[in-house]
Amino acid sequence: MKKKLFLLLLLLTINCPLKTTFAEQTESIPFLISSEQKQIDGSIFLTKIYEVAEDFDPSKLIENGYEKEGYLFAYHKTDKKVNENKQTKELSESIAIETATDNKQGILNRLPQTIDYNKEDFTGILSLENNSIDTKPAAYKTQNTTVSTVKEYTELMAADNSYIPQTAEKEGQTLQLTDVNWAVMGTGLAGDTLVPTEYKATATYSKTISNKVPSSYVTTAIYTGTVSKPEPTTITYTLTYVGTPIKENSTIMEKAEKQAHKQIQEERQIKEDKEIKEIKQNNTVFIKMLFGALLGILFSSGMVLLFHKKSQKGVKICNLQDEEYICIGYQKMGKEDFVIDLNPLYELIQSSCFYFVIDKYTAKKLYGKTISITLHDETKEQMIIPNSVSEYGQPYCFMLEIGGKEHEK
């Protein structure tokens, strides 16, 4: 009766949808990037991609054994990717230099083509924008210049400055007469004396002009580029689950238990037949001895059942064969040895899909620990975490795919 009740409860837990316990296992909910279900080579896989902090425990992401779209999914593997995050931005930086001239080539020779940027944790290299160069005077000085011109005046009757204009125009400036040179151009007799009768004047006009001219220049230039600063590193975890149709899983435990029960009944019948045969052969035994023998039979049967129960403590190993999970053996697990070795069962293995059932006593010792499953040179790990399929005080069930085509006969 107890066994039937246990089987009923176990089957109900297998077929119950998983209520999310993920949020209860973590202090903060990781960011789920995507969730995708797809079929590869006839098998159904579900991948969930999370982005979490660098110190986050990835085992808390595992959701083992839950239903979705008619499939029961079991944890398969976790892939890890480290993200070196940084914040970037485009910016401009202006610099200024002072020069004695406004010669563009000379200024370009003094301006660096790139500058290093390092402010507010942002770093990077900025490049010169040639069309941004602007040169302006920074200071002025007074500079005196003299504007002058020379004019000639001919056919003058006397060497008299009054015949000469006192000003002259040049480049918009009015120049003053500053010097006159006279030359005799013709003579005549006045009695017996030869005297000048015609003169030529060469007049010089000049003016001093004071101007303010630049004594130095300042050039500004703009540098542009992309700068960045590091941000906290994050980890991207890709969790892969393997799914099997729920119809198949609903009969796994029932068939495995029926097979084990049948084996117990056969062993018990053989034992009882042997005991009855011995009793019939010994017809001189008193009734008390017969009664004692019957008690011995019952005791022996109980011991056989107890021994069988103890032999089932550990891990029940089922293999997918002809679209059904068949129990191919049991394996005990010690307190320190958390390994399921499939190699001794190699002759019975027909596929790479396995279903494992850990009895509630062994599972209770393994909660929070990681066990290893080995087949030939391949080893996979499974974190024992209770969920809606396997709660505390109940057998722990999980699926695993191990041993691909390279292991097939």
Short mmCIF file of N, CA and C in Angstrom, two decimals, residues 43 58 90 96 111 114 126 169 173 175 184 192 194 223-224 227 235 240 257 269 279 294 297 309 342 359 361:
data_model
loop_
_atom_site.label_atom_id
_atom_site.label_comp_id
_atom_site.label_asym_id
_atom_site.label_seq_id
_atom_site.Cartn_x
_atom_site.Cartn_y
_atom_site.Cartn_z
N SER A 43 16.29 15.82 -31.60
CA SER A 43 16.17 16.07 -30.17
C SER A 43 15.70 17.50 -29.92
N PRO A 58 26.46 30.69 -10.87
CA PRO A 58 25.66 30.20 -12.01
C PRO A 58 24.77 29.02 -11.66
N GLU A 90 31.36 60.33 -27.89
CA GLU A 90 32.07 61.20 -28.81
C GLU A 90 32.20 62.58 -28.18
N ALA A 96 44.81 75.77 -27.35
CA ALA A 96 45.29 77.05 -27.89
C ALA A 96 46.82 77.13 -27.74
N LEU A 111 51.27 72.27 -34.18
CA LEU A 111 50.10 71.57 -33.64
C LEU A 111 50.29 70.05 -33.77
N THR A 114 47.54 64.37 -32.91
CA THR A 114 46.66 63.70 -31.94
C THR A 114 47.04 64.14 -30.53
N LEU A 126 42.34 61.78 -29.31
CA LEU A 126 41.60 62.72 -30.14
C LEU A 126 42.47 63.17 -31.31
N GLU A 169 49.29 114.54 -52.74
CA GLU A 169 48.47 113.39 -52.36
C GLU A 169 49.13 112.08 -52.81
N GLN A 173 46.79 109.77 -48.65
CA GLN A 173 47.40 110.57 -47.60
C GLN A 173 47.83 111.93 -48.17
N LEU A 175 50.52 114.66 -48.10
CA LEU A 175 51.92 114.80 -47.70
C LEU A 175 52.33 116.27 -47.71
N VAL A 184 68.97 125.17 -62.85
CA VAL A 184 68.80 126.18 -63.89
C VAL A 184 68.61 125.45 -65.20
N ASP A 192 75.54 142.94 -70.20
CA ASP A 192 76.68 142.08 -70.54
C ASP A 192 76.74 140.84 -69.66
N LEU A 194 75.28 137.21 -68.11
CA LEU A 194 74.45 136.03 -68.39
C LEU A 194 73.71 135.65 -67.10
N TYR A 223 40.08 69.17 -31.44
CA TYR A 223 40.40 67.75 -31.60
C TYR A 223 39.14 66.95 -31.26
N THR A 224 38.83 65.96 -32.05
CA THR A 224 37.64 65.13 -31.83
C THR A 224 38.02 63.65 -31.81
N VAL A 227 36.05 58.40 -26.79
CA VAL A 227 36.70 58.05 -25.52
C VAL A 227 35.81 57.05 -24.79
N ILE A 235 28.86 38.60 -16.88
CA ILE A 235 29.03 37.25 -17.43
C ILE A 235 27.73 36.86 -18.15
N THR A 240 21.63 25.11 -21.38
CA THR A 240 20.98 24.23 -22.35
C THR A 240 20.24 23.11 -21.61
N GLU A 257 9.44 0.60 -11.66
CA GLU A 257 8.99 -0.02 -10.42
C GLU A 257 8.35 -1.38 -10.69
N GLN A 269 9.15 -16.03 -4.59
CA GLN A 269 8.51 -17.30 -4.93
C GLN A 269 9.51 -18.45 -4.92
N ILE A 279 10.20 -28.56 3.82
CA ILE A 279 9.25 -28.98 4.87
C ILE A 279 8.59 -30.31 4.51
N LEU A 294 7.69 -21.78 9.21
CA LEU A 294 6.86 -20.75 8.58
C LEU A 294 7.30 -19.35 8.98
N ILE A 297 10.27 -18.56 7.10
CA ILE A 297 9.98 -18.16 5.71
C ILE A 297 9.59 -16.68 5.65
N LYS A 309 15.33 -3.56 -0.97
CA LYS A 309 15.14 -2.12 -0.76
C LYS A 309 16.47 -1.43 -0.57
N LEU A 342 28.93 4.93 -15.65
CA LEU A 342 28.08 4.18 -16.57
C LEU A 342 28.84 3.10 -17.33
N ASP A 359 17.41 7.88 -4.83
CA ASP A 359 16.44 7.66 -3.75
C ASP A 359 16.50 8.80 -2.74
N TYR A 361 16.82 9.07 0.43
CA TYR A 361 17.84 9.10 1.49
C TYR A 361 19.17 9.60 0.94
#
